[in-house]
CSV table of C-alpha atoms in Angstrom, one decimal:
chain,number,residue,atom,x,y,z
A,1,MET,CA,3.6,13.9,-29.2
A,2,LEU,CA,1.4,10.9,-28.7
A,3,GLU,CA,-0.9,9.5,-31.4
A,4,ILE,CA,-3.1,6.6,-31.0
A,5,LYS,CA,-4.6,5.6,-34.4
A,6,ASN,CA,-7.4,3.1,-35.1
A,7,LEU,CA,-6.6,1.0,-32.0
A,8,SER,CA,-8.6,-2.2,-31.3
A,9,ARG,CA,-8.2,-5.3,-29.2
A,10,THR,CA,-10.2,-8.3,-28.6
A,11,PHE,CA,-9.4,-10.7,-25.8
A,12,PHE,CA,-10.1,-14.4,-26.1
A,13,PRO,CA,-11.5,-14.1,-29.6
A,14,GLY,CA,-13.7,-16.9,-31.0
A,15,THR,CA,-14.5,-18.2,-27.3
A,16,VAL,CA,-17.4,-17.7,-25.0
A,17,ASN,CA,-15.2,-15.3,-23.1
A,18,GLU,CA,-14.6,-13.0,-26.1
A,19,ARG,CA,-14.4,-9.4,-25.1
A,20,LYS,CA,-13.9,-6.3,-27.3
A,21,ALA,CA,-11.5,-4.3,-25.0
A,22,LEU,CA,-10.9,-1.4,-27.4
A,23,ARG,CA,-13.0,-0.5,-30.4
A,24,ASN,CA,-11.2,1.7,-32.9
A,25,ILE,CA,-9.7,4.2,-30.5
A,26,ASN,CA,-8.3,7.5,-31.9
A,27,LEU,CA,-6.4,9.9,-29.5
A,28,ASN,CA,-3.9,12.6,-30.0
A,29,LEU,CA,-2.0,14.3,-27.3
A,30,SER,CA,-0.1,17.5,-27.8
A,31,ASP,CA,3.3,18.2,-26.4
A,32,GLY,CA,2.8,19.0,-22.7
A,33,GLU,CA,-0.8,18.0,-22.6
A,34,PHE,CA,-2.2,16.3,-19.5
A,35,VAL,CA,-5.2,14.0,-20.1
A,36,THR,CA,-7.1,12.4,-17.4
A,37,VAL,CA,-9.2,9.2,-18.3
A,38,ILE,CA,-12.3,8.1,-16.4
A,39,GLY,CA,-14.8,5.3,-17.0
A,40,SER,CA,-16.3,2.3,-15.4
A,41,ASN,CA,-14.5,-1.1,-15.0
A,42,GLY,CA,-13.9,-2.8,-18.3
A,43,ALA,CA,-14.1,0.5,-20.2
A,44,GLY,CA,-10.7,-0.1,-21.6
A,45,LYS,CA,-8.8,2.7,-19.7
A,46,SER,CA,-5.9,0.4,-18.6
A,47,THR,CA,-5.7,-1.4,-21.9
A,48,VAL,CA,-4.9,1.9,-23.6
A,49,LEU,CA,-2.1,2.6,-21.1
A,50,ASN,CA,-0.8,-1.0,-21.6
A,51,MET,CA,-0.9,-0.5,-25.3
A,52,VAL,CA,1.0,2.7,-25.1
A,53,ALA,CA,3.5,1.2,-22.8
A,54,GLY,CA,4.0,-1.9,-24.9
A,55,LYS,CA,2.7,-4.4,-22.4
A,56,LEU,CA,0.0,-5.2,-24.9
A,57,GLN,CA,-0.1,-5.4,-28.7
A,58,PRO,CA,-3.1,-4.2,-30.7
A,59,ASP,CA,-5.0,-6.4,-33.1
A,60,VAL,CA,-5.2,-3.4,-35.5
A,61,GLY,CA,-4.0,0.2,-35.3
A,62,THR,CA,-0.7,2.1,-34.3
A,63,VAL,CA,0.8,4.0,-31.4
A,64,SER,CA,3.4,6.8,-32.2
A,65,VAL,CA,5.5,8.9,-29.9
A,66,ALA,CA,7.1,12.1,-31.1
A,67,GLY,CA,6.4,10.9,-34.7
A,68,LYS,CA,8.0,7.5,-34.2
A,69,ASN,CA,5.9,4.5,-34.8
A,70,VAL,CA,6.5,2.3,-31.6
A,71,THR,CA,3.7,-0.2,-32.1
A,72,LYS,CA,5.9,-3.2,-32.7
A,73,LEU,CA,8.5,-2.3,-30.0
A,74,ALA,CA,8.5,-4.1,-26.7
A,75,ASP,CA,8.1,-2.5,-23.4
A,76,TYR,CA,11.8,-2.4,-22.6
A,77,GLN,CA,12.5,-0.8,-26.1
A,78,ARG,CA,10.1,2.1,-25.2
A,79,ALA,CA,11.6,2.7,-21.7
A,80,LYS,CA,13.6,5.7,-22.9
A,81,TYR,CA,10.4,7.3,-24.2
A,82,ILE,CA,7.8,6.4,-21.5
A,83,GLY,CA,7.7,6.8,-17.7
A,84,ARG,CA,5.1,5.0,-15.8
A,85,VAL,CA,3.6,5.0,-12.3
A,86,PHE,CA,1.5,2.1,-11.2
A,87,GLN,CA,-1.4,1.8,-8.7
A,88,ASP,CA,0.6,-0.4,-6.3
A,89,PRO,CA,3.1,1.6,-4.3
A,90,MET,CA,5.2,-1.5,-4.1
A,91,ALA,CA,5.6,-1.7,-8.0
A,92,GLY,CA,8.1,0.4,-9.9
A,93,THR,CA,10.8,0.3,-7.2
A,94,ALA,CA,13.1,-2.3,-5.7
A,95,PRO,CA,12.4,-2.5,-2.1
A,96,THR,CA,15.8,-4.2,-1.1
A,97,MET,CA,17.7,-1.4,-2.8
A,98,THR,CA,18.3,2.1,-1.3
A,99,ILE,CA,16.8,5.2,-2.5
A,100,GLU,CA,19.9,6.4,-4.2
A,101,GLU,CA,20.3,3.0,-5.8
A,102,ASN,CA,16.7,3.1,-7.0
A,103,MET,CA,17.3,6.5,-8.4
A,104,ALA,CA,20.5,5.5,-10.2
A,105,LEU,CA,18.6,3.0,-12.0
A,106,ALA,CA,15.9,5.5,-13.1
A,107,TYR,CA,18.7,7.8,-14.1
A,108,ALA,CA,20.2,5.2,-16.3
A,109,ARG,CA,17.0,4.5,-18.1
A,110,GLY,CA,17.5,4.7,-22.0
A,111,ARG,CA,21.4,5.0,-21.4
A,112,PHE,CA,24.0,2.4,-21.4
A,113,ARG,CA,24.3,1.1,-17.8
A,114,GLY,CA,27.6,-0.5,-17.8
A,115,LEU,CA,28.4,-2.8,-14.9
A,116,GLY,CA,27.5,-0.8,-11.8
A,117,LEU,CA,25.2,1.8,-10.6
A,118,GLY,CA,27.9,4.6,-10.3
A,119,VAL,CA,26.6,6.7,-7.6
A,120,GLY,CA,29.3,9.4,-7.2
A,121,SER,CA,29.2,12.5,-5.2
A,122,LYS,CA,27.9,14.6,-8.0
A,123,ARG,CA,25.1,12.3,-8.8
A,124,ARG,CA,24.3,11.8,-5.1
A,125,GLU,CA,24.0,15.7,-4.9
A,126,LEU,CA,21.7,15.7,-7.9
A,127,PHE,CA,19.4,13.0,-6.5
A,128,ALA,CA,19.4,14.8,-3.1
A,129,GLN,CA,18.3,18.0,-5.0
A,130,GLU,CA,15.4,16.1,-6.8
A,131,LEU,CA,14.1,14.5,-3.7
A,132,ALA,CA,14.2,17.9,-1.9
A,133,SER,CA,11.4,19.0,-4.2
A,134,LEU,CA,9.1,16.4,-2.6
A,135,GLU,CA,9.3,18.1,0.8
A,136,LEU,CA,9.2,14.6,2.4
A,137,GLY,CA,12.8,14.7,3.9
A,138,LEU,CA,13.9,11.8,1.6
A,139,GLU,CA,17.0,13.9,0.5
A,140,ASN,CA,18.4,13.0,4.0
A,141,ARG,CA,17.6,9.3,3.7
A,142,LEU,CA,19.5,8.2,0.5
A,143,LYS,CA,20.9,5.1,2.1
A,144,THR,CA,17.5,4.0,3.4
A,145,LYS,CA,16.1,0.8,1.8
A,146,VAL,CA,12.9,1.7,-0.3
A,147,GLY,CA,11.1,-1.1,1.4
A,148,LEU,CA,11.1,0.8,4.7
A,149,LEU,CA,9.3,3.8,3.3
A,150,SER,CA,5.5,4.5,3.8
A,151,GLY,CA,3.2,3.8,0.9
A,152,GLY,CA,2.9,7.6,0.2
A,153,GLN,CA,6.6,8.1,0.4
A,154,ARG,CA,7.3,5.2,-2.0
A,155,GLN,CA,4.7,6.5,-4.5
A,156,ALA,CA,6.1,10.0,-4.5
A,157,LEU,CA,9.6,8.3,-5.2
A,158,SER,CA,8.2,6.2,-7.9
A,159,LEU,CA,6.7,9.4,-9.5
A,160,LEU,CA,10.0,11.2,-9.2
A,161,MET,CA,11.9,8.3,-10.7
A,162,ALA,CA,9.3,7.9,-13.6
A,163,THR,CA,10.0,11.6,-14.6
A,164,PHE,CA,13.7,11.7,-13.7
A,165,SER,CA,14.9,11.1,-17.4
A,166,LYS,CA,12.3,13.5,-18.7
A,167,PRO,CA,10.2,10.8,-20.6
A,168,LYS,CA,8.3,12.0,-23.8
A,169,ILE,CA,5.2,10.4,-22.3
A,170,LEU,CA,4.2,9.9,-18.6
A,171,LEU,CA,1.7,7.1,-17.9
A,172,LEU,CA,-0.2,7.3,-14.5
A,173,ASP,CA,-2.3,4.1,-13.9
A,174,GLU,CA,-4.6,5.0,-10.8
A,175,HIS,CA,-1.3,5.9,-8.9
A,176,THR,CA,-3.2,7.3,-5.8
A,177,ALA,CA,-6.0,4.6,-5.6
A,178,ALA,CA,-4.1,2.5,-3.0
A,179,LEU,CA,-3.2,5.4,-0.7
A,180,ASP,CA,-5.2,7.0,2.2
A,181,PRO,CA,-6.8,10.3,1.6
A,182,GLN,CA,-4.1,12.4,3.0
A,183,ARG,CA,-1.3,10.6,1.0
A,184,ALA,CA,-3.4,10.4,-2.1
A,185,ALA,CA,-3.8,14.3,-1.8
A,186,LEU,CA,0.0,14.8,-1.4
A,187,VAL,CA,0.9,12.5,-4.5
A,188,SER,CA,-1.8,14.3,-6.5
A,189,ARG,CA,-0.2,17.6,-5.6
A,190,LEU,CA,3.2,16.4,-6.4
A,191,THR,CA,1.9,15.1,-9.8
A,192,LYS,CA,0.6,18.4,-10.7
A,193,GLU,CA,3.8,20.3,-9.7
A,194,ILE,CA,6.1,17.8,-11.5
A,195,VAL,CA,4.0,17.5,-14.6
A,196,GLU,CA,3.9,21.3,-15.0
A,197,ARG,CA,7.6,21.9,-14.1
A,198,HIS,CA,8.7,19.5,-16.7
A,199,GLN,CA,5.9,20.2,-19.2
A,200,LEU,CA,5.3,16.3,-19.5
A,201,THR,CA,2.9,14.8,-21.9
A,202,THR,CA,0.7,12.9,-19.6
A,203,LEU,CA,-2.0,10.3,-19.7
A,204,MET,CA,-3.6,9.6,-16.3
A,205,VAL,CA,-6.3,6.9,-15.6
A,206,THR,CA,-8.4,7.3,-12.4
A,207,HIS,CA,-11.7,6.2,-11.0
A,208,ASN,CA,-11.7,9.4,-8.9
A,209,MET,CA,-13.7,12.0,-10.9
A,210,GLU,CA,-12.9,14.9,-8.5
A,211,GLN,CA,-9.2,14.1,-9.2
A,212,ALA,CA,-9.8,13.8,-13.0
A,213,LEU,CA,-11.5,17.3,-12.9
A,214,ALA,CA,-8.9,18.9,-10.6
A,215,LEU,CA,-5.8,17.6,-12.6
A,216,GLY,CA,-4.8,18.0,-16.2
A,217,THR,CA,-5.7,20.1,-19.2
A,218,ARG,CA,-8.2,17.6,-20.9
A,219,LEU,CA,-10.6,14.9,-19.7
A,220,ILE,CA,-11.9,11.8,-21.7
A,221,MET,CA,-14.4,9.3,-20.7
A,222,MET,CA,-14.5,5.8,-21.9
A,223,HIS,CA,-17.1,3.2,-21.9
A,224,ASP,CA,-17.2,-0.3,-23.6
A,225,GLY,CA,-13.8,0.2,-25.3
A,226,GLN,CA,-14.7,3.6,-27.0
A,227,ILE,CA,-14.1,7.2,-26.1
A,228,ILE,CA,-17.7,8.8,-25.5
A,229,LEU,CA,-16.6,12.2,-24.2
A,230,ASP,CA,-13.7,14.4,-24.8
A,231,LEU,CA,-13.5,17.7,-22.9
A,232,ASN,CA,-10.8,20.4,-23.3
A,233,GLN,CA,-9.6,22.6,-20.5
A,234,GLU,CA,-12.3,25.3,-20.7
A,235,GLU,CA,-15.1,22.7,-20.8
A,236,LYS,CA,-13.6,20.7,-18.1
A,237,SER,CA,-13.3,23.6,-15.8
A,238,LYS,CA,-17.1,24.2,-15.9
A,239,MET,CA,-17.9,20.6,-15.0
A,240,THR,CA,-18.7,19.0,-11.7
A,241,VAL,CA,-18.9,15.3,-10.7
A,242,LYS,CA,-22.7,15.5,-11.1
A,243,ASP,CA,-22.3,17.1,-14.5
A,244,LEU,CA,-20.0,14.1,-15.6
A,245,LEU,CA,-22.5,11.5,-14.2
A,246,ASP,CA,-25.4,13.3,-16.1
A,247,GLU,CA,-23.3,13.4,-19.3
A,248,PHE,CA,-22.6,9.8,-19.0
A,249,GLY,CA,-26.3,9.1,-18.4
A,250,LYS,CA,-27.4,11.0,-21.4
A,251,ILE,CA,-24.8,9.4,-23.7
A,252,LYS,CA,-25.7,5.9,-22.6
A,253,GLY,CA,-29.4,6.5,-21.9
A,254,ALA,CA,-29.1,5.3,-18.3
A,255,GLN,CA,-29.3,6.8,-14.8
A,256,LEU,CA,-26.0,6.2,-12.9
A,257,ASP,CA,-24.9,7.2,-9.4
A,258,ASP,CA,-21.4,8.2,-8.3
A,259,LYS,CA,-20.8,4.6,-6.9
A,260,THR,CA,-21.4,3.0,-10.4
A,261,MET,CA,-18.8,5.2,-12.0
A,262,LEU,CA,-16.2,4.7,-9.4
A,263,GLN,CA,-16.3,0.9,-9.4
């Protein structure tokens, strides 16, 4: 479903600030596979997501979705293939618009939008049904402006909107990092349920190693622009946070603690 081939990117080449963000990355995700990505700051995690989303172009390499090479497509041209939830609960939604208006925009992703949002009774009923699955009571607040929602409610709505059009690829960019522990746990649970319900091919970046182990069917670890560890579901199920830290230490020949990896 998602094929990343020989992907490399260098920022500020030829200057004193030159940094190799990605070094010949190769990664394949099967249909319905849920991959969590961990690594320290500067490892290249978000750069990979931005390459898949079309926010950044590689120096070399290709990105393909469902067999279609999308490397040269801009981010708006990939919208019908890709859904994304950002770390900031304020991103991904329009705060001055109502819940139903935001959902109408998400529903129209990849379709001809015409001149209006077109929220009729049938579509409003569909939106309410989808919102009810979140169990947050938002189905009764369709006319509420999104800016009035809490961070957790807004992130849950962003998750629903990103998956509303059933994208071929779902990108989750540390989407619980800005939430308090209770809301983060809620959004993590909703993520698991929504991904499993729709069998979405998902790539999730996180600094939370417990979350990376609890969610998904596969885990990869990045460092210095490279994938240094790739665990399938069976291997991942046997790992603990300490095991991941020990594995990282063995691979890099260094003693690390939990704080180092989570930075």
